Amino acid sequence: MLNKVFLCATLGVAISVSAVEKKKINFVLGVDGDFKAALAAAKSSGASESNRFVIFVPDGEYNIRPVTGDGNGKSVFDASNVSIVGQSVDKTIIWNTTDSEGISTTATLYFPKNNNMYMQDITLQNRSTACGQSACRQVALQQNEGDKFVFKNVRLLSGQDTYYTKKGRTYWEGGEIDGTVDFICGGGDVFFEGTKLVMTRDGGYITASQNPGNWGYVFNNAIITVSNGGFNGTFYLGRSWGHAKTVFLNTKMIAQPKGEGWAEDMNSAPQVFGEYNSKDGNGNAVNTSWRKTYFNGGKDKSTATTLKTVWNANDAANYTLANVLKGSDDWDPTQLTAQVSAPKIEQEGAEIVWNNDDNARAWVVFVNGKYKANVITPSFSLDGVATGSKITVRAANSVGGLGAYSNEVETVEANVNYYKVTLGDAIGGKVETSLSGSKVAEGKTATFTAKPNEGWAFAGWSGKSASLIDAGEASVEITAMGDIELIPSFSAEGTTVFQVEDGIITNAAAESNNAGFNGNGFVNYGAGDLSMVLVPVYAEVGGQYEVVVRYANGSGKARSLAVAAPGTCSAGIDGCEDAETLTFEATANWTTWETLSLDTKLPQGASYMTFATIGGNDGPNLDQLELKLIKADETTSIRGLATPTLQRNPTTRVRLFTLTGQLLREGASLETENLAPGLYLMQKGYGSVFRHQIIRVK
């Protein structure tokens, strides 16, 4: 049923493959927000295996315990199809501390059910000292479930249980894992290629395999060393935690284990313990004649067995990367780890330029060694960069992994005028540009391309620069001889169904894990902080509409959302009106989708409908909206433009609210001076058409 409510709070190595779609890095830690904001952005992005969300982490040390850690200091990262890429493994460090010990409660970073994760050039460290130097279970990285993880040049630092896996396929390329006891432990099929294993105390164990997959842990071309030479010959390759499978192939043992190689079983005998072609630090064969072959099963004596633990080439032949990880989908993780060649850069006038590379997703620009920008065209404006600065550029591959640095260019003075570039917001799409910032050098030709959302179409350009172009063309070029202002318009004529996941999502997540949805997914609301989505809709004529909402609610009880028609609350806290509560009855489960309807008035053209949680309570999963015209207005506004008011009166108004709806400031621009640090809701628009964004004031 519908009830009236007050809704002001809802404001709110070279690659040789086909060309990669150009996309900017989605989130830069420390520039776009903290680690919590990065996770929220990833969850709400609607990322998929073919459209992953990339987080770049510049050099620095990031203590995430106070940001995302629970009471034990464990941080849960529960978004899939995400890349986390650091600037350098030695200087990019994400860390935590814990006040206790436990294999399931202490992880610096915990992936619960993630799929298609990629991490590169980064260190994860658990800095806990609760147990001193003793064997203390404090995890740096935990993978619970999920599939297809890739770690390239990643370093994990802790003591016992540094790296804890359970299920799924994982590929390690290079990198390093340090620890004391069982510091690589758990299950799944994990292939380590060229990974460095560092024992940091005597008498420890590198692996403890438990209930592995088809292959277990496979180390190829690994390097084993110790943090202190006195540990040489005092540790073990591993022990069986439960039906273990662990194989070491072509290992360089700068530090060697005890002669028996494998330790006593804990609770059952291993299924596979194998070692082939082990060499010492000088390339000589390791003496494996004393390697253990009989395993008594530990607590479960019934599993006692004798194994061939020293292998020949035939024994090792099946343990290839392809066999271990291909699965039923022929997964080849090396296609993701291949790097794009370093560009050759030079200064031309007021820009740094380089040749395009079809294999590059984007390029990351560094000024004096620090992150400056990321761009999708092979140029970078030097506006605001001091003369004498040293510029380098790195290319990102399809998943955001950065290749080698370019040559270094020290900038020289270039006397060039710059003009301001203003690209207006629009409902139903966005604008991509060849520019790297909001200014353009005089005489430079810039490209602007209007990109409609799925189901929408480009409808035209407005703004003071529209007279310089063919306003009906989606992709246009302008040579800068003054300030540039372009405002795109999008329409969805002939379309009556709109996907909720295409909206502007705040403190909610676009997901696709519950079957039966339409489109690319659905929106999963969250409890606690205000959770909302602004869904773009398009009405060919203004009038009264029935809005059919498709949803699932497997919680076992009814859940409610506040619903605001377009224009609601656009006049600030004193202007909130016509907001409703929509009650969603429970469905059989989260894969059972039902519909309910509400009547509302919609303007002609594009607008947003807002669906928000109430009082910190959770909401249903929303899938899509369908519009059905009940009665058209007797007169309607101009057809053919998605937002006529926006296009005819491009005067920006900005309002700043608290998250509870209190209007704080209003004007032509956003001023945050003297505001207390925290989250605020910014409302920005033209005429009566507004967009909403959560911002953080530091």
XYZ file of C-alpha atoms in Angstrom:
698
model
C 0.000 0.000 0.000
C 1.006 3.649 -0.382
C 1.336 6.096 2.479
C 2.572 9.693 2.482
C 5.977 10.279 4.083
C 8.472 13.150 4.361
C 11.409 12.371 2.056
C 13.950 15.184 2.296
C 16.537 12.571 3.418
C 16.415 10.943 -0.038
C 18.188 13.871 -1.719
C 20.624 12.928 -2.351
C 55.085 -8.109 -21.409
C 53.602 -6.687 -24.600
C 50.131 -7.885 -25.384
C 49.159 -9.029 -28.865
C 45.368 -9.276 -28.715
C 42.437 -7.372 -30.210
C 42.004 -3.713 -29.306
C 41.061 -3.019 -25.688
C 38.185 -0.620 -24.981
C 39.492 2.639 -23.552
C 38.297 3.169 -19.967
C 39.676 5.335 -17.187
C 40.743 3.928 -13.853
C 37.498 3.859 -11.861
C 38.800 4.843 -8.418
C 42.108 6.229 -7.128
C 42.643 5.619 -3.415
C 43.395 8.834 -1.552
C 42.126 10.946 -4.473
C 38.539 9.728 -4.891
C 38.153 8.645 -1.265
C 39.341 6.101 1.297
C 39.238 2.302 1.194
C 35.634 2.196 2.429
C 34.568 4.534 -0.363
C 36.457 2.392 -2.884
C 34.595 -0.735 -1.759
C 31.231 1.052 -1.881
C 31.953 2.356 -5.376
C 32.977 -1.104 -6.572
C 29.826 -2.714 -5.147
C 27.530 -0.158 -6.760
C 29.320 -0.117 -10.133
C 27.563 -3.075 -11.734
C 30.972 -4.501 -12.664
C 31.147 -7.719 -14.679
C 33.900 -9.971 -15.977
C 33.992 -7.964 -19.214
C 33.581 -4.604 -17.468
C 35.614 -4.781 -14.290
C 36.054 -2.035 -11.691
C 39.682 -0.893 -11.305
C 41.054 0.625 -8.085
C 44.512 2.219 -8.263
C 46.510 2.542 -5.044
C 49.363 5.104 -5.196
C 52.521 4.537 -3.180
C 51.888 4.936 0.533
C 50.926 3.005 3.650
C 47.199 2.531 4.261
C 45.953 1.284 7.632
C 42.481 0.015 6.754
C 41.544 -1.241 10.220
C 39.912 2.053 11.332
C 38.257 2.435 7.917
C 36.767 -0.988 7.133
C 37.957 -3.291 9.928
C 35.574 -5.071 12.273
C 36.164 -5.498 16.004
C 39.060 -7.854 15.293
C 40.560 -5.643 12.601
C 39.377 -7.867 9.724
C 38.273 -6.062 6.541
C 35.717 -7.738 4.271
C 35.913 -6.887 0.555
C 32.757 -8.404 -0.942
C 32.700 -7.030 -4.498
C 33.509 -9.199 -7.540
C 35.104 -8.329 -10.887
C 37.483 -5.854 -9.259
C 41.166 -5.068 -9.861
C 43.268 -3.594 -7.042
C 46.499 -2.281 -8.554
C 49.302 -0.663 -6.609
C 52.001 1.694 -7.828
C 54.815 -0.549 -6.542
C 54.961 -3.670 -4.404
C 57.626 -2.221 -2.101
C 55.980 1.138 -1.405
C 52.254 0.409 -1.727
C 51.235 -1.235 1.538
C 47.737 -1.979 2.831
C 47.902 -3.130 6.453
C 46.005 -3.796 9.648
C 46.499 -4.885 13.231
C 44.480 -7.316 15.328
C 44.146 -7.604 19.085
C 43.721 -11.381 19.115
C 44.561 -14.391 16.978
C 42.474 -16.661 14.773
C 42.578 -17.992 11.237
C 39.049 -16.825 10.385
C 38.949 -13.521 12.267
C 42.109 -11.550 11.577
C 42.579 -11.085 7.821
C 43.915 -7.778 6.589
C 41.740 -8.411 3.528
C 39.005 -11.053 3.294
C 37.339 -12.116 0.038
C 34.172 -14.047 1.051
C 32.600 -15.126 -2.265
C 34.372 -13.006 -4.849
C 34.922 -13.989 -8.466
C 37.305 -12.661 -11.112
C 39.572 -10.711 -8.790
C 42.909 -9.222 -9.895
C 45.653 -7.744 -7.716
C 49.055 -6.404 -8.771
C 52.102 -4.562 -7.370
C 50.876 -4.299 -3.804
C 51.747 -5.510 -0.297
C 49.194 -6.775 2.232
C 50.528 -6.901 5.773
C 49.099 -8.000 9.110
C 51.169 -6.045 11.637
C 49.696 -7.633 14.737
C 51.977 -8.152 17.709
C 49.426 -9.776 20.030
C 51.484 -12.983 20.116
C 54.931 -11.502 19.762
C 57.120 -13.758 17.620
C 55.313 -16.989 18.518
C 53.173 -19.035 16.137
C 50.104 -16.829 16.059
C 47.311 -17.101 13.479
C 47.090 -13.658 11.944
C 46.112 -13.671 8.274
C 47.109 -11.146 5.602
C 44.851 -12.489 2.820
C 41.897 -14.869 3.106
C 39.932 -16.324 0.174
C 36.844 -18.155 1.365
C 34.945 -19.077 -1.787
C 34.752 -17.783 -5.343
C 36.797 -18.494 -8.441
C 39.441 -17.059 -10.755
C 41.779 -14.982 -8.582
C 44.976 -13.507 -10.039
C 47.885 -12.087 -8.012
C 50.811 -10.554 -9.920
C 53.811 -9.199 -8.002
C 51.848 -9.263 -4.736
C 53.581 -9.588 -1.358
C 51.937 -10.989 1.789
C 53.556 -10.381 5.187
C 52.564 -11.955 8.514
C 53.434 -14.953 10.698
C 51.275 -18.073 10.945
C 48.556 -18.570 8.275
C 49.677 -15.553 6.231
C 47.703 -16.761 3.188
C 44.508 -18.761 3.796
C 42.556 -20.267 0.892
C 39.496 -22.494 0.739
C 38.030 -22.996 -2.728
C 38.320 -22.003 -6.365
C 41.136 -21.416 -8.858
C 43.969 -18.977 -8.163
C 47.035 -17.933 -10.140
C 50.133 -16.318 -8.619
C 52.755 -14.751 -10.889
C 55.889 -13.659 -9.081
C 55.296 -12.001 -5.732
C 56.345 -13.062 -2.249
C 54.765 -14.717 0.799
C 56.458 -14.515 4.219
C 55.593 -16.370 7.408
C 56.472 -18.730 10.225
C 54.058 -21.662 10.457
C 51.658 -23.019 7.790
C 51.914 -19.633 6.136
C 50.240 -20.944 2.978
C 47.280 -23.001 4.123
C 43.878 -24.262 3.082
C 42.255 -25.609 -0.089
C 41.418 -24.885 -3.694
C 43.630 -25.201 -6.768
C 46.424 -22.624 -6.595
C 49.249 -22.386 -9.134
C 52.289 -20.372 -8.005
C 54.642 -19.329 -10.822
C 57.990 -17.904 -9.727
C 56.753 -16.913 -6.258
C 59.272 -16.229 -3.477
C 58.604 -18.047 -0.184
C 60.326 -16.609 2.885
C 60.545 -18.501 6.199
C 60.918 -15.988 9.033
C 61.662 -18.344 11.960
C 63.111 -21.782 12.497
C 61.089 -24.979 12.870
C 58.185 -23.785 10.731
C 56.183 -25.149 7.793
C 55.633 -23.463 4.424
C 52.316 -25.169 3.617
C 49.429 -26.875 5.374
C 47.046 -28.196 2.743
C 43.479 -29.032 3.764
C 40.703 -30.533 1.607
C 42.191 -29.244 -1.650
C 40.612 -29.226 -5.080
C 41.663 -31.463 -7.946
C 45.300 -30.322 -7.825
C 45.890 -28.453 -4.561
C 48.967 -26.227 -4.229
C 51.360 -26.349 -7.195
C 54.617 -24.363 -6.971
C 56.602 -23.959 -10.196
C 59.937 -22.126 -10.343
C 59.434 -20.989 -6.754
C 62.284 -19.537 -4.707
C 62.642 -20.617 -1.064
C 64.711 -18.477 1.282
C 64.804 -17.390 4.913
C 64.952 -14.016 6.632
C 67.947 -15.181 8.658
C 70.601 -17.635 7.462
C 70.379 -19.495 10.750
C 66.994 -20.924 9.724
C 68.522 -22.929 6.870
C 67.697 -26.616 7.221
C 65.303 -26.142 10.137
C 61.897 -25.973 8.407
C 59.591 -28.187 6.335
C 58.018 -27.895 2.891
C 54.675 -28.641 4.489
C 52.418 -30.925 6.463
C 49.022 -32.487 5.899
C 46.153 -30.673 7.559
C 43.563 -32.839 5.813
C 44.063 -34.960 2.654
C 46.818 -32.622 1.472
C 47.979 -32.086 -2.120
C 51.168 -30.040 -2.511
C 53.754 -30.143 -5.298
C 57.088 -28.302 -5.698
C 58.472 -28.255 -9.266
C 61.762 -26.708 -10.436
C 62.252 -24.988 -7.080
C 65.303 -22.848 -6.329
C 66.110 -23.613 -2.690
C 68.447 -20.848 -1.561
C 67.461 -22.141 1.886
C 66.710 -25.854 2.129
C 64.209 -27.690 4.333
C 65.067 -30.533 6.663
C 66.240 -33.689 4.915
C 62.855 -35.415 5.303
C 61.187 -32.459 3.573
C 57.690 -33.136 4.870
C 56.576 -32.936 8.511
C 54.363 -35.232 10.561
C 50.658 -35.322 9.617
C 48.208 -33.409 11.762
C 44.843 -35.137 11.342
C 45.142 -37.249 8.176
C 47.709 -38.418 5.652
C 48.347 -36.454 2.437
C 47.029 -37.578 -0.930
C 49.833 -35.987 -2.962
C 53.208 -34.701 -1.786
C 55.634 -34.291 -4.710
C 58.980 -32.653 -5.461
C 60.770 -32.473 -8.818
C 64.033 -30.929 -9.993
C 64.887 -28.977 -6.848
C 68.109 -26.940 -7.134
C 70.181 -25.089 -4.578
C 71.101 -21.402 -4.841
C 73.999 -22.253 -7.152
C 71.951 -24.386 -9.521
C 73.113 -27.756 -8.179
C 70.685 -30.610 -7.546
C 69.379 -30.803 -3.984
C 69.963 -34.087 -2.163
C 66.434 -35.514 -1.804
C 67.456 -39.035 -0.815
C 66.210 -38.507 2.747
C 62.738 -37.303 1.750
C 59.864 -38.793 3.750
C 57.650 -41.391 2.029
C 55.540 -42.920 4.811
C 52.762 -40.854 6.412
C 50.961 -42.245 9.472
C 47.805 -40.110 9.186
C 48.276 -38.179 12.422
C 45.061 -38.369 14.411
C 43.369 -40.469 11.721
C 45.624 -43.522 11.539
C 43.241 -45.151 9.052
C 44.536 -42.816 6.330
C 48.168 -43.917 6.707
C 49.876 -44.264 3.323
C 53.152 -44.483 1.465
C 53.731 -41.921 -1.294
C 56.325 -41.324 -3.991
C 57.493 -37.857 -2.937
C 60.551 -37.451 -5.185
C 59.323 -37.261 -8.770
C 60.752 -37.670 -12.245
C 59.814 -35.704 -15.373
C 56.934 -38.052 -16.226
C 55.444 -37.624 -12.752
C 55.604 -33.842 -13.072
C 54.405 -33.614 -16.689
C 50.688 -33.245 -15.910
C 51.180 -30.414 -13.427
C 51.071 -27.574 -15.969
C 49.375 -24.239 -15.493
C 46.840 -25.092 -18.197
C 45.888 -28.418 -16.606
C 45.646 -27.044 -13.084
C 43.583 -23.938 -13.845
C 41.764 -24.389 -17.162
C 38.571 -25.797 -15.613
C 35.513 -26.166 -17.814
C 35.896 -22.652 -19.278
C 39.535 -22.933 -20.480
C 40.638 -20.114 -18.201
C 44.069 -18.709 -19.060
C 45.103 -16.139 -16.434
C 48.285 -15.218 -18.335
C 46.074 -13.260 -20.746
C 45.299 -10.957 -17.817
C 48.831 -10.588 -16.494
C 50.445 -9.699 -19.845
C 51.653 -6.099 -19.667
C 51.394 -3.292 -22.215
C 54.687 -1.911 -23.531
C 56.003 1.308 -22.001
C 55.126 4.365 -24.114
C 57.767 6.771 -25.429
C 56.728 10.262 -24.337
C 57.767 13.769 -25.339
C 56.635 17.345 -24.785
C 54.796 19.156 -27.559
C 53.870 22.694 -26.574
C 51.791 22.489 -23.404
C 51.240 18.736 -23.573
C 52.994 15.449 -23.029
C 52.193 13.150 -25.963
C 52.882 9.564 -27.009
C 51.675 7.075 -29.598
C 48.367 5.318 -29.143
C 48.385 1.633 -28.204
C 45.311 -0.461 -28.938
C 46.246 -2.809 -26.082
C 46.084 -0.057 -23.445
C 42.910 0.480 -21.439
C 44.295 3.777 -20.120
C 47.538 5.502 -19.195
C 48.560 6.661 -15.735
C 50.621 9.871 -15.509
C 53.117 10.521 -12.710
C 54.646 13.907 -11.869
C 57.885 13.693 -9.894
C 57.096 10.069 -9.131
C 53.631 10.733 -7.700
C 50.247 9.912 -9.215
C 48.797 12.849 -11.137
C 46.089 11.624 -13.511
C 44.854 8.791 -15.676
C 43.774 9.372 -19.273
C 42.271 7.419 -22.143
C 43.898 9.401 -24.936
C 47.670 9.535 -25.603
C 48.215 13.042 -24.266
C 48.365 14.919 -20.987
C 47.885 18.668 -20.478
C 50.651 20.422 -18.542
C 48.269 23.060 -17.243
C 49.103 23.540 -13.562
C 52.311 21.471 -13.759
C 55.417 23.414 -12.728
C 58.204 23.890 -15.255
C 61.037 21.483 -14.541
C 58.732 18.713 -13.325
C 59.648 15.166 -14.279
C 56.885 13.282 -16.111
C 56.545 9.530 -16.602
C 53.666 7.464 -17.982
C 52.614 3.812 -17.576
C 50.104 1.925 -19.709
C 47.303 -0.115 -18.109
C 46.280 -3.450 -19.624
C 42.692 -4.637 -20.003
C 42.306 -5.316 -16.248
C 44.164 -2.204 -15.099
C 47.575 -3.741 -14.416
C 50.333 -1.201 -15.058
C 53.346 -1.937 -17.243
C 56.813 -0.404 -17.073
C 57.463 3.335 -16.739
C 58.069 5.360 -19.882
C 61.144 7.450 -20.418
C 61.274 10.538 -18.199
C 60.605 14.021 -19.598
C 61.558 17.174 -17.694
C 59.076 19.861 -18.658
C 60.072 23.180 -20.212
C 58.078 26.407 -20.258
C 55.316 26.672 -22.859
C 53.446 29.974 -23.176
C 49.945 28.785 -23.980
C 46.512 30.118 -23.052
C 44.026 27.715 -21.501
C 40.244 27.699 -21.703
C 37.676 26.189 -19.363
C 35.697 23.097 -20.450
C 32.215 22.545 -18.985
C 30.298 19.356 -19.761
C 26.775 19.385 -18.373
C 25.276 16.366 -16.648
C 22.404 14.591 -18.358
C 19.968 11.804 -17.588
C 20.421 8.668 -19.655
C 24.086 8.870 -20.591
C 27.476 10.520 -20.194
C 30.169 12.332 -22.183
C 33.621 10.957 -22.978
C 36.329 13.369 -24.057
C 39.885 13.245 -25.361
C 40.903 15.823 -22.759
C 42.705 14.860 -19.549
C 41.203 17.620 -17.421
C 38.712 20.492 -17.308
C 40.905 22.877 -19.327
C 42.097 22.867 -22.916
C 45.074 24.606 -24.526
C 44.326 27.281 -27.109
C 44.257 25.833 -30.618
C 43.947 22.206 -29.487
C 41.238 20.130 -31.137
C 39.267 18.107 -28.601
C 36.793 15.277 -29.203
C 33.511 14.945 -27.283
C 31.370 11.810 -27.562
C 27.917 11.377 -26.046
C 27.486 7.814 -24.729
C 23.850 6.814 -24.025
C 22.917 4.144 -21.508
C 21.551 0.873 -22.854
C 18.059 1.450 -24.222
C 18.609 5.197 -24.587
C 19.629 7.271 -27.611
C 21.531 10.487 -28.127
C 19.107 13.383 -28.712
C 21.337 16.419 -29.257
C 23.779 18.961 -27.830
C 23.068 22.326 -26.230
C 25.232 24.855 -24.409
C 27.011 27.895 -25.770
C 29.396 25.795 -27.908
C 26.588 23.926 -29.660
C 26.641 26.477 -32.485
C 30.208 25.403 -33.347
C 29.232 21.812 -34.141
C 26.585 19.683 -35.751
C 24.396 19.364 -32.657
C 22.855 16.158 -33.997
C 26.131 14.220 -34.130
C 27.020 12.135 -31.081
C 30.788 12.554 -31.603
C 32.071 16.058 -32.355
C 35.353 17.980 -32.489
C 35.966 21.533 -31.305
C 39.167 23.537 -31.760
C 39.592 25.607 -28.621
C 39.497 29.354 -29.266
C 37.608 30.142 -26.063
C 35.733 28.427 -23.221
C 33.822 25.294 -24.237
C 30.387 24.387 -22.876
C 28.448 21.348 -24.100
C 25.357 19.747 -22.585
C 24.199 16.378 -23.960
C 20.606 15.226 -24.117
C 19.388 11.626 -24.255
C 15.995 10.110 -24.967
C 14.392 6.693 -24.666
C 11.508 7.038 -27.112
C 9.636 3.798 -27.611
C 11.060 2.372 -24.406
C 8.801 1.814 -21.400
C 10.989 -0.535 -19.313
C 13.949 0.836 -17.328
C 16.552 -1.128 -15.371
C 17.111 -0.059 -11.772
C 20.826 -0.997 -11.868
C 21.366 1.775 -14.464
C 20.547 4.395 -11.837
C 22.682 6.530 -9.550
C 23.315 4.214 -6.602
C 24.251 5.351 -3.080
C 25.134 2.886 -0.276
C 23.631 -0.005 -2.236
C 25.043 -2.513 -4.725
C 24.316 -3.546 -8.303
C 24.424 -7.356 -8.230
C 23.644 -10.329 -10.477
C 23.955 -13.320 -8.147
C 20.223 -14.099 -7.761
C 18.763 -15.702 -10.887
C 15.661 -14.482 -12.675
C 16.427 -10.774 -12.986
C 15.986 -8.789 -16.203
C 18.671 -6.604 -17.755
C 22.195 -6.842 -16.327
C 21.274 -7.265 -12.676
C 19.398 -5.687 -9.792
C 20.012 -3.332 -6.869
C 20.541 -4.760 -3.388
C 19.819 -2.195 -0.670
C 21.733 -2.000 2.600
C 20.688 -1.381 6.182
C 22.128 1.384 8.355
C 23.177 4.432 6.339
C 20.710 5.944 3.881
C 20.574 3.587 0.875
C 18.990 4.820 -2.339
C 18.944 4.713 -6.125
C 17.843 7.374 -8.612
C 16.386 5.460 -11.575
C 16.414 7.222 -14.968
C 13.047 7.013 -16.730
C 11.678 8.568 -19.919
C 8.095 9.600 -20.646
C 7.198 10.454 -24.243
C 4.345 12.611 -22.966
C 3.862 14.161 -19.578
C 1.021 12.827 -17.494
C -0.179 10.312 -14.939
C 1.536 6.911 -15.091
C 1.270 3.517 -13.483
C 4.802 2.450 -12.509
C 5.154 -1.332 -12.237
C 8.075 -2.212 -9.947
C 9.676 -5.665 -10.248
C 11.305 -6.885 -7.029
C 12.345 -9.816 -4.853
C 12.166 -9.949 -1.054
C 13.372 -13.239 0.400
C 13.778 -11.838 3.925
C 10.585 -13.458 5.196
C 8.864 -10.174 6.083
C 7.666 -7.029 4.364
C 10.160 -4.251 3.615
C 9.450 -0.659 2.652
C 11.047 2.034 0.506
C 10.331 5.728 0.227
C 9.505 6.709 -3.362
C 9.854 10.217 -4.751
C 8.508 11.281 -8.125
C 10.659 13.586 -10.312
C 11.018 17.060 -8.803
C 10.261 15.991 -5.222
C 12.389 17.934 -2.735
C 13.932 20.024 -5.522
C 13.120 23.185 -3.555
C 14.974 22.146 -0.419
C 13.757 21.097 3.004
C 10.654 23.290 2.889
C 9.613 21.982 -0.519
C 9.378 18.224 0.074
C 6.012 16.946 -1.099
C 4.226 13.992 -2.659
C 6.663 11.376 -1.363
C 5.244 7.933 -0.703
C 6.040 4.726 1.196
C 5.892 1.607 -0.935
C 5.596 -1.702 0.946
C 7.124 -4.809 -0.651
C 5.643 -8.034 0.704
C 7.918 -11.034 1.181
C 8.470 -13.355 -1.791
C 9.195 -17.075 -1.571
C 12.964 -16.463 -1.857
C 15.479 -14.052 -3.403
C 15.076 -15.626 -6.867
C 11.292 -15.235 -6.912
C 10.432 -11.937 -8.638
C 7.041 -10.251 -8.278
C 5.586 -6.850 -9.124
C 3.602 -4.109 -7.457
C 2.438 -0.766 -8.794
C 2.147 2.876 -7.853
C 0.645 5.827 -9.674
C 2.703 8.964 -10.149
C 2.957 12.036 -12.327
C 5.905 12.201 -14.731
C 7.099 15.105 -16.848
C 7.721 14.677 -20.544
C 11.264 13.542 -21.325
C 13.933 12.215 -18.998
C 13.756 12.365 -15.225
C 14.711 10.411 -12.109
C 12.517 8.429 -9.744
C 14.063 7.989 -6.270
C 13.751 4.797 -4.205
C 15.302 5.052 -0.711
C 15.403 3.118 2.529
C 13.546 4.404 5.565
C 14.872 4.725 9.102
C 17.990 2.655 8.503
C 15.981 -0.460 7.618
C 16.948 -2.743 4.733
C 14.997 -2.863 1.484
C 14.014 -5.405 -1.183
C 16.046 -6.149 -4.307
C 14.764 -3.948 -7.150
C 15.019 -5.177 -10.753
C 13.191 -2.852 -13.138
C 10.433 -0.266 -13.651
C 7.776 -0.394 -16.353
C 5.765 2.739 -17.254
C 2.110 2.549 -18.333
C 0.367 5.781 -19.356
C -2.907 6.404 -17.532
C -3.689 9.924 -18.714
C -1.629 12.400 -20.727
C -1.441 16.062 -19.797
C -3.550 18.322 -21.968
C -0.418 20.258 -22.924
C 3.135 18.977 -22.928
C 6.555 20.539 -23.313
C 8.773 20.436 -26.392
C 9.348 16.916 -27.757
C 12.658 15.535 -28.956
C 14.761 16.889 -26.088
C 15.371 14.730 -23.031
C 15.397 17.667 -20.622
C 14.104 20.889 -22.241
C 14.583 23.070 -19.154
C 18.155 21.887 -18.790
C 18.952 22.712 -22.393
C 17.294 26.091 -22.561
C 18.462 27.407 -19.202
C 21.944 26.050 -18.356
C 22.174 27.856 -15.017
C 23.597 25.604 -12.356
C 22.148 25.536 -8.842
C 23.920 23.655 -6.080
C 22.513 22.780 -2.650
C 24.250 20.996 0.213
C 22.298 18.916 2.743
C 23.066 16.764 5.735
C 22.171 13.108 5.230
C 19.050 13.717 7.320
C 17.803 16.353 4.877
C 18.789 19.645 6.553
C 19.590 22.306 3.948
C 22.987 23.835 4.761
C 24.014 25.899 1.734
C 22.684 26.990 -1.639
C 24.216 28.859 -4.533
C 25.767 28.728 -7.995
C 28.782 26.737 -6.794
C 29.710 24.392 -3.976
C 31.486 25.949 -0.996
C 32.690 23.617 1.770
C 34.678 26.097 3.847
C 34.092 25.786 7.620
C 32.064 22.587 7.255
C 32.727 19.810 9.753
C 34.405 16.727 8.234
C 31.977 14.008 7.196
C 29.463 12.920 4.535
C 27.009 15.333 2.905
C 24.444 15.168 0.115
C 25.018 17.512 -2.833
C 22.136 18.410 -5.132
C 23.146 19.901 -8.481
C 20.988 20.759 -11.445
C 19.512 23.050 -14.034
C 15.989 24.397 -13.746
C 13.964 21.675 -12.044
C 16.136 18.733 -13.104
C 18.609 17.652 -10.437
C 21.243 15.016 -9.781
C 22.361 13.914 -6.333
C 25.724 12.832 -5.010
C 27.171 11.840 -1.638
C 30.398 13.801 -0.996
C 33.009 13.644 1.769
C 34.442 16.760 3.385
C 37.862 16.197 4.960
